[in-house]
Short mmCIF file of C-alpha atoms in Angstrom, two decimals:
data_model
loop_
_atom_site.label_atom_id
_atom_site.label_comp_id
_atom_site.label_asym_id
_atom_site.label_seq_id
_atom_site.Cartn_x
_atom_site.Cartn_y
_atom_site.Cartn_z
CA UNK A 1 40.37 179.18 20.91
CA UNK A 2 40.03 182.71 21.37
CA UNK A 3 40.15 183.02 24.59
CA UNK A 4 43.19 180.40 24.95
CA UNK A 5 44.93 182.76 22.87
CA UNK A 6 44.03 185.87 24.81
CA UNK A 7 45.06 184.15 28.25
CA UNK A 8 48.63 182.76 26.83
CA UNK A 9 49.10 185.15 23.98
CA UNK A 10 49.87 181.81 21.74
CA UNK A 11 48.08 179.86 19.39
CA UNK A 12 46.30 176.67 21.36
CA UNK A 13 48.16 174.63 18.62
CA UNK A 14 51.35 175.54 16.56
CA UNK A 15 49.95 174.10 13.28
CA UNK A 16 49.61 175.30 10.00
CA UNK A 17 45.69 173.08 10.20
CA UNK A 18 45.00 174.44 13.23
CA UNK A 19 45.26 178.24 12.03
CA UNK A 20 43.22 177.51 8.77
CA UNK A 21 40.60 175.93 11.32
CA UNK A 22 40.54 178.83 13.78
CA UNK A 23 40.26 181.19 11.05
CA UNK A 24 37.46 179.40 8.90
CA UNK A 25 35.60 178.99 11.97
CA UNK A 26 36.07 182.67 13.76
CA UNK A 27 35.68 184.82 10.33
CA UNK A 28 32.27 181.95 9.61
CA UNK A 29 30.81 182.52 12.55
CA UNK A 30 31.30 185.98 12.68
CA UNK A 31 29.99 186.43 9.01
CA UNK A 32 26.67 184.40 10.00
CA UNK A 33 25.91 186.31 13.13
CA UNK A 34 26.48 189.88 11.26
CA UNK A 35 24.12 188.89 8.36
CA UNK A 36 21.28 187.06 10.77
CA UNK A 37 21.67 190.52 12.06
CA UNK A 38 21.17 192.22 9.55
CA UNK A 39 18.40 189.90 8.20
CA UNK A 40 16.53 190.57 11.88
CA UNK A 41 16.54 194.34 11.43
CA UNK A 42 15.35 194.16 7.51
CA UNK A 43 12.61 191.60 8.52
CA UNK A 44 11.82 193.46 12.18
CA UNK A 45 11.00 196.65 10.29
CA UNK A 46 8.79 195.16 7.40
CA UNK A 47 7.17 193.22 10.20
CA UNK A 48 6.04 196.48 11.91
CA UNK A 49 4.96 198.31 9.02
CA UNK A 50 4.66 196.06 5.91
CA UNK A 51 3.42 192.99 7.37
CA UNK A 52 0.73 191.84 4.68
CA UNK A 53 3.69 191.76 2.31
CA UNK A 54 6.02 189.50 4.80
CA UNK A 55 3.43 187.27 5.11
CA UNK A 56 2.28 186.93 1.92
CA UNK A 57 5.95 185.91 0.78
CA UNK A 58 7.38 184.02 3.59
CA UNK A 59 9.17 181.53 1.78
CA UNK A 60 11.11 184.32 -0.42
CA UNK A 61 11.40 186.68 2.35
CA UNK A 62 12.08 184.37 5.93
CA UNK A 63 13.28 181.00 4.63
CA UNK A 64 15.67 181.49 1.88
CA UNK A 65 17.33 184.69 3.62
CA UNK A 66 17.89 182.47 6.66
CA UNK A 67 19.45 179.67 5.32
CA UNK A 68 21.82 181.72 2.43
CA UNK A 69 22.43 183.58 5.70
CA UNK A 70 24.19 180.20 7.27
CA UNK A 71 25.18 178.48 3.47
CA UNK A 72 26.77 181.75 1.77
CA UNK A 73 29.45 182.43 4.51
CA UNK A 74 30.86 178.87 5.31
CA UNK A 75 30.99 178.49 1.50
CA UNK A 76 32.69 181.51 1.14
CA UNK A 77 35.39 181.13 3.70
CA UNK A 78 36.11 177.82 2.13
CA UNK A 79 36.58 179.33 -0.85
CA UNK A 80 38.92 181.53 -0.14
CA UNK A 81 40.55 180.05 3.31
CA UNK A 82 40.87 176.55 1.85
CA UNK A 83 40.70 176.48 -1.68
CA UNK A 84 42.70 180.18 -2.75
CA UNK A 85 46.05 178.85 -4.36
CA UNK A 86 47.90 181.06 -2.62
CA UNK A 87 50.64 180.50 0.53
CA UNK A 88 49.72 181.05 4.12
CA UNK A 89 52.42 182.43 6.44
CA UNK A 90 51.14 181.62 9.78
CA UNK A 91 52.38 183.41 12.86
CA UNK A 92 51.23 181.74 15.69
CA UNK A 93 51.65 184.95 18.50
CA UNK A 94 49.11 186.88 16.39
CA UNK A 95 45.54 186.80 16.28
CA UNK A 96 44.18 184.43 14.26
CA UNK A 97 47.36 183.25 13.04
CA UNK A 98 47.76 186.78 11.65
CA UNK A 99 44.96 185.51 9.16
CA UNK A 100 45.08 183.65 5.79
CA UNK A 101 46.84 184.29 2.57
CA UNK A 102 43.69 186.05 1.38
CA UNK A 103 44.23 189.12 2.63
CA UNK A 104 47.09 189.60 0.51
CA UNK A 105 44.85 189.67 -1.95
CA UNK A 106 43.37 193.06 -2.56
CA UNK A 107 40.29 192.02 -4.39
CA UNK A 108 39.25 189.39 -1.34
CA UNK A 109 40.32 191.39 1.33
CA UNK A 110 38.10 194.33 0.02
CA UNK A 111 35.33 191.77 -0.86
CA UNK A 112 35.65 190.28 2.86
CA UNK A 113 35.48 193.27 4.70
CA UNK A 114 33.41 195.63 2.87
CA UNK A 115 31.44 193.49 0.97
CA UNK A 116 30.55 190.75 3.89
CA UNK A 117 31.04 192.92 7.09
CA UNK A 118 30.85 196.45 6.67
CA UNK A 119 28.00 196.94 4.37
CA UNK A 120 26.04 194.88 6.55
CA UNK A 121 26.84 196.47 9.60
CA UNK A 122 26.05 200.14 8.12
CA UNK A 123 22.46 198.56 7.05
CA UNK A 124 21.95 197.44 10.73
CA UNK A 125 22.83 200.85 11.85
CA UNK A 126 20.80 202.68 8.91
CA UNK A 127 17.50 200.40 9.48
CA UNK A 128 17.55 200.98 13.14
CA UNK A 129 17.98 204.61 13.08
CA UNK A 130 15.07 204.47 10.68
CA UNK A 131 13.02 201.80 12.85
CA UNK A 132 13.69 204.37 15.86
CA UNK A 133 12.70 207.47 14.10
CA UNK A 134 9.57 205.87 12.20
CA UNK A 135 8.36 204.06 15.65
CA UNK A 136 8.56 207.97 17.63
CA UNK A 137 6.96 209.73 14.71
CA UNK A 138 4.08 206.40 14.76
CA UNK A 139 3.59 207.53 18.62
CA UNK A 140 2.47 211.47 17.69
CA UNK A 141 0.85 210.53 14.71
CA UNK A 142 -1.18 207.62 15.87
CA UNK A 143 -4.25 207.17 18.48
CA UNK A 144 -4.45 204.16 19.18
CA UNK A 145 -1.98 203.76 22.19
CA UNK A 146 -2.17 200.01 21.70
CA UNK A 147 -0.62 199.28 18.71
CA UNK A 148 2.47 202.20 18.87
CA UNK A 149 3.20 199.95 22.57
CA UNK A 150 2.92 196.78 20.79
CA UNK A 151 5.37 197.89 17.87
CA UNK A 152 7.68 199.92 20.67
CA UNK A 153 8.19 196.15 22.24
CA UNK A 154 9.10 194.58 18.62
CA UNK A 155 11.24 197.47 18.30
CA UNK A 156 13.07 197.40 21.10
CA UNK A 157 13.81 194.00 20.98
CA UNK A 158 16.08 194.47 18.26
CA UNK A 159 17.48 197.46 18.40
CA UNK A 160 19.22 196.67 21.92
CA UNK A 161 20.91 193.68 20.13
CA UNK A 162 21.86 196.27 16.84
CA UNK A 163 23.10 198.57 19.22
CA UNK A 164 25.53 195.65 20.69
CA UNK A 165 26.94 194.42 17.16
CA UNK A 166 27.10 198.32 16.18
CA UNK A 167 29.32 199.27 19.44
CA UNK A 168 31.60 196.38 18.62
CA UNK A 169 32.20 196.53 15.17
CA UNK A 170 32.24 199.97 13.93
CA UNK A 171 35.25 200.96 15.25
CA UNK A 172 36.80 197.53 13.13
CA UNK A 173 34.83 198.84 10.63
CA UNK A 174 35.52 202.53 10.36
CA UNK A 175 39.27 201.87 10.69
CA UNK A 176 39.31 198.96 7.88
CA UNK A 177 37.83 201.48 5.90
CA UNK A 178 40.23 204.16 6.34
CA UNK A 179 43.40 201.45 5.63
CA UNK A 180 41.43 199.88 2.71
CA UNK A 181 40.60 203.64 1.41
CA UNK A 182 43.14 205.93 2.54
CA UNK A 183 42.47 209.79 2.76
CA UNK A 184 45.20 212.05 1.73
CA UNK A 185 48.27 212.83 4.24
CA UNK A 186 46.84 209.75 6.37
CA UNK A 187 49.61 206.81 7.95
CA UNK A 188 47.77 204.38 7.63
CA UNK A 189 50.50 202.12 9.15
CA UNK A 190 49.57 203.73 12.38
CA UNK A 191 45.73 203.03 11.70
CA UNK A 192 46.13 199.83 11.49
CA UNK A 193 48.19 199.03 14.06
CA UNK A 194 45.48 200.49 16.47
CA UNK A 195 43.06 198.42 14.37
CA UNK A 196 44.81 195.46 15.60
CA UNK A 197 43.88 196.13 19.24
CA UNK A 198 40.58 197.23 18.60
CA UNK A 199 39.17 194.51 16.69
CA UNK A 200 39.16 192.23 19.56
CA UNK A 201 36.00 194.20 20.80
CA UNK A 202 34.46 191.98 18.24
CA UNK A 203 34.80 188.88 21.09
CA UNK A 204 32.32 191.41 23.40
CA UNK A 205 29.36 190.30 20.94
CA UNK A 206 28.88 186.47 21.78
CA UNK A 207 29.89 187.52 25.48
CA UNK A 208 27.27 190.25 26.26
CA UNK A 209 24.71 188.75 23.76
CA UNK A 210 22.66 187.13 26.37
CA UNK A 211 22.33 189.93 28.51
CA UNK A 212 21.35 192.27 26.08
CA UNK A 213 18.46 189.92 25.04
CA UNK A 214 17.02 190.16 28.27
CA UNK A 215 17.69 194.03 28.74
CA UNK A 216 15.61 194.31 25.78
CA UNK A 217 12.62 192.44 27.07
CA UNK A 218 10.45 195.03 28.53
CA UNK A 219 9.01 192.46 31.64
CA UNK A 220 12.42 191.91 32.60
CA UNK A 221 13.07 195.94 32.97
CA UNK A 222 9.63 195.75 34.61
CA UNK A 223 10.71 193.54 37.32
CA UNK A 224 14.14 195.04 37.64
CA UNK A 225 12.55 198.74 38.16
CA UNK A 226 10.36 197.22 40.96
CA UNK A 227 12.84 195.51 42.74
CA UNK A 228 14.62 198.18 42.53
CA UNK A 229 11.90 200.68 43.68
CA UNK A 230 10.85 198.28 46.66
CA UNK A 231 14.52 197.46 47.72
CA UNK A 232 15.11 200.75 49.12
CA UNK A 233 11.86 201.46 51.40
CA UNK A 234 12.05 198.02 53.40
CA UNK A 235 14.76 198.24 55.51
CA UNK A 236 13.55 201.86 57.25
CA UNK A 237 10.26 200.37 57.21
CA UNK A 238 10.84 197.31 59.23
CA UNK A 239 13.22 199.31 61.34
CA UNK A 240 10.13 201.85 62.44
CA UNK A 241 8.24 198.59 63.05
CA UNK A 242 10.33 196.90 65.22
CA UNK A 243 11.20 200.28 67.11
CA UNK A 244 7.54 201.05 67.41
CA UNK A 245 6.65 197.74 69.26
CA UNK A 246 9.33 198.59 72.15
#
């Protein structure tokens, strides 16, 4: 739908159902991949340094967070997409339908993004940072080589996917902030109209999600450093070779 919209500059459908389904789904799905995020850096970092206590309460601190990480936004977004008495005025050459009747609403439009994307998206940033900075200062402190290169690999796992959701949503963020909680002698008129253009970096996450996963497996840099190393040295090699034997 997104992408139908980005290639025609339309709506893929010119209904008022359509628009309440594009937006449910987009601002769901979005919601649900921020707070798994989130979830993954909390749980990534007690992992590495408080793992008697995650695995003494797995239930309480895996299970439920996963699944109120899925339940809590669809719910939600129903709530307040579908159920808000309130009138939708859809225009279909905007993004999203230039989103539901919601936003009108100051309360939900502050609890929607503050509440449901920004906090969570400063607590990736903040838990990373610390993972980063606890994982370096692990390495001078520690001996034992072995377990500061087995907790640099859990690390950096995550914190390549952190970095992705971090690059394309804190600008969103930062701006949505600014509108929602204007500084003195600040148009915000002119914020927001940038923030129009720049949240569509969101639509990078999904995209480059994939790749980032396997940047942040450390055989797959392996491999790519010794291809990489090797590639160059062959051809000149085989050349002396072959010019040798004449």
């Amino acid at each position: 739908m997104n992408l139908i919209f980005l290639r025609t500059g339309v709506a893929a459908n010119t209904s008022s159902g359509f628009c309440l389904f594009w937006i449910l789904s987009v601002c769901t799905f979005n919601v649900i991949g921020i707070l798994l995020m989130t979830f993954a850096s909390i749980e990534r970092y007690m992992f590495i340094f408080h793992t008697a206590i995650i695995n003494r309460h797995s239930i309480l601190l895996r299970h439920i967070p996963i699944t109120l990480c899925f339940i809590y936004p669809l719910l939600y977004f129903i709530g307040i997409i579908l159920l808000l008495p309130c009138h939708n005025q859809f225009i279909y050459f905007a993004y999203l339908c230039s989103g539901g009747c919601y936003l009108n609403d100051p309360f939900w439009n502050t609890m929607t993004w503050v509440g449901n994307i920004s906090l969570p998206i400063f607590i990736i940033l903040f838990i990373n940072i610390l993972l980063i900075t606890r994982t370096i200062y692990q390495k001078n402190k520690m001996k034992q080589t072995h377990v500061w290169l087995k907790n640099r690999k859990m690390a950096l796992q995550l914190v390549f996917v952190a970095a992705l959701y971090c690059f394309t949503w804190l600008p969103s963020v930062i701006l949505i902030l600014i509108v929602t909680f204007p500084p003195p002698n600040v148009n915000t008129s002119q914020i927001f109209f940038i923030f129009q253009y720049v949240v569509f970096m969101t639509n990078f996450t999904p995209l480059f999600y994939p790749f980032v996963c396997l940047a942040g497996q450390p055989f797959i840099l392996n491999k790519i450093k010794r291809i990489y190393q090797r590639g160059h040295p062959v051809v000149p090699i085989q050349l002396a070779k072959k010019i040798h034997r004449f």
